[in-house]
Amino acid sequence: MTRRMGGGAIRMQDVARAAGVSAITVSRALGAPDRVSPETRARVEAAVRALGYVPNLAAGTLKSQRSRIVVAIVPTLANAIFAETVEGMTEALRAEGYQLLLAHSGYAPETEESLVTAFLGRRPDAIVLTGLHHTAAARAQIRAAGIPVVETWELGGAAIDMNVGFSNRDAARALTTALVARGYRRIAFVGVDPAAEPRARRREQGYRDAMAEAGRRPLIHRLVEDRGISMRSGAGMLDALLAGPRPADAVMFTNDYIAFGALAECARRGIAVPGRLAIAGFGDFEVARECHPALTTVRVPGREMGRRAATLILDRLAGRPAPPRVDLGFDVVLRDSA
Amino acid sequence: MTRRMGGGAIRMQDVARAAGVSAITVSRALGAPDRVSPETRARVEAAVRALGYVPNLAAGTLKSQRSRIVVAIVPTLANAIFAETVEGMTEALRAEGYQLLLAHSGYAPETEESLVTAFLGRRPDAIVLTGLHHTAAARAQIRAAGIPVVETWELGGAAIDMNVGFSNRDAARALTTALVARGYRRIAFVGVDPAAEPRARRREQGYRDAMAEAGRRPLIHRLVEDRGISMRSGAGMLDALLAGPRPADAVMFTNDYIAFGALAECARRGIAVPGRLAIAGFGDFEVARECHPALTTVRVPGREMGRRAATLILDRLAGRPAPPRVDLGFDVVLRDSA
DNA sequence: ATGAAAGCGCTAACAG
DNA sequence: CTGTTAGCGCTTTCAT
């Protein structure tokens, strides 16, 4: 339409010419509309529309040293667990014109590290990580970048910068205590390799705490796979739980999906839940609410962590005070399965 | 450490000085290592490490007009449905140094449009959309950007550029036909407002096709909410399905989550599945495999669509031939629920 | 309220 | 294989 074709996009200069102003005025009309007279603004806006102008944010980023990009790294998206956090984050960020650069680490700190390296090149304005466990190199790079950091899904003293989440340990302890109160005698815990998944380790610890407080011996089972764990793995644990002279009468799984897998297996085998085996999960995913019998579990603030992480970042970037630590809590949800 | 502090990051120039070469040599050592002598490369790499240099991709993008960013917009992440596609995409892209800018539209074309507008400012090298239904403005902007586009999760003639997916209509038809073959007489379909969800409309159409072929009258029920549909909504449909003098003896839901909700409700009410009511889903999500009775459904290539979308893009960007249309097919999975 | 000049940090193009 | 020059498209700074 104008002089350009084949690759060249419309620049601010072109808009300026069309509107009869200088480039900087276009910049202001777009980025700080109240610094420009209403008439000028209208002319610029008309030119923008007429030309289909889309500002090149790479140029803006380079000059202003603000990218309006926030990086987020989660362990996985395949479970709705972290997906909700991501949704909460994007929604809050979008409202302020920030965009989300996302990847999943597959629960591997080394993968996380290489993602951090790659993403930092975009000069993000902030970064959101899952959990508190990262490689030393990742921490160092992030610190060097000097940007706000939020770690989610875990609470602890070792946060790089800001920390929003809940206590996995307290949550598991509270759930276990509720099971004890309901009268179960042999309460087992099914988790994953504690070395591989920090949040699972904390949950296991909470279970141990509660059992110790109740004067019981912990009964711990671990799933062999430390990733890709899901419903299937729960089903596979039943034999171990029910074997021996003194089988478990209740079991708590490290998350709802695994618990549901066990629950379904009980249905297949005709094992009464909670009659012969009570089952509890962790997370309060939708399946926990909707399955039959409905799962006793712990509700965890997935979406809220995302939203809060975003607002902490936005506050910090706007120079508003932002607390270094936000505990969003949890709720023990007693249903029929235990 | 060096002369800089307070905001200024290390630049290529600093690395060049430390390595005793020019900036462009650093650029090449990093971006095209084989165009630099091994010794030089080693010196550069050492300097990079020593200084903790992270290239500023905003600058690179500006000059090279290649951002190595791919934009993806999905309807939601809360369902594992699209999350798998996103995972497949990131994985394939990451291997080639591309990064994913992601957002979810909440199934609203207008939201999608505004996301497109915002994202185009990053000058992405390609864009991946879900489905074939977009606003005219979104299509126009994308076309004007002149970048490769892949539309996923649906197949049709109206694609903007490339299209990878499967036929929702054929899949639903095949599943319905399988239900007919299994001897069900009154097969109902539970979908959502066809105007609100194009893929659901195609599934409904496939169901109609199969019913017509079998000489049956279609029995269509629709969920009131057109978004946020999930397990709960399935449970709520049972009354309608079983009401009247001639209740359905089989029902097919527009996705597995909804089907599972109905299945669980049957368990709660003591309705035999498939004895009194056979239930089928769509998608073959994990819950379909693991619930009891296991769900008859259609397996859909979620992760593969993501991977394929990525390779189409990479091929196109590398100047390799990329087919405009890839049909990944589907599989009817007959299990116990129907 | 508007503009001119300068430069953010890279890499394409062209030497040598 | 390595270097010089220039400029990508914005926004900051300083003027008017």
XYZ file of C-alpha atoms (C1' of nucleotides) in Angstrom, chain A residues 22 25 28 36-37 40 62-63 65, chain C residues 1-4 6-10:
18
model
C 6.843 12.884 14.093
C 4.460 11.551 18.787
C 3.515 8.681 22.788
C -0.654 13.974 23.394
C -3.500 16.282 22.449
C -3.279 14.437 17.451
C 15.943 -2.843 23.044
C 15.675 0.828 23.682
C 15.115 -2.201 28.463
C 2.272 19.430 23.517
C 5.686 18.271 20.103
C 10.198 17.383 17.967
C 15.534 16.252 16.958
C 21.157 9.689 19.697
C 21.729 4.991 20.577
C 19.826 0.418 22.774
C 22.931 -4.451 21.169
C 23.000 -6.952 17.857
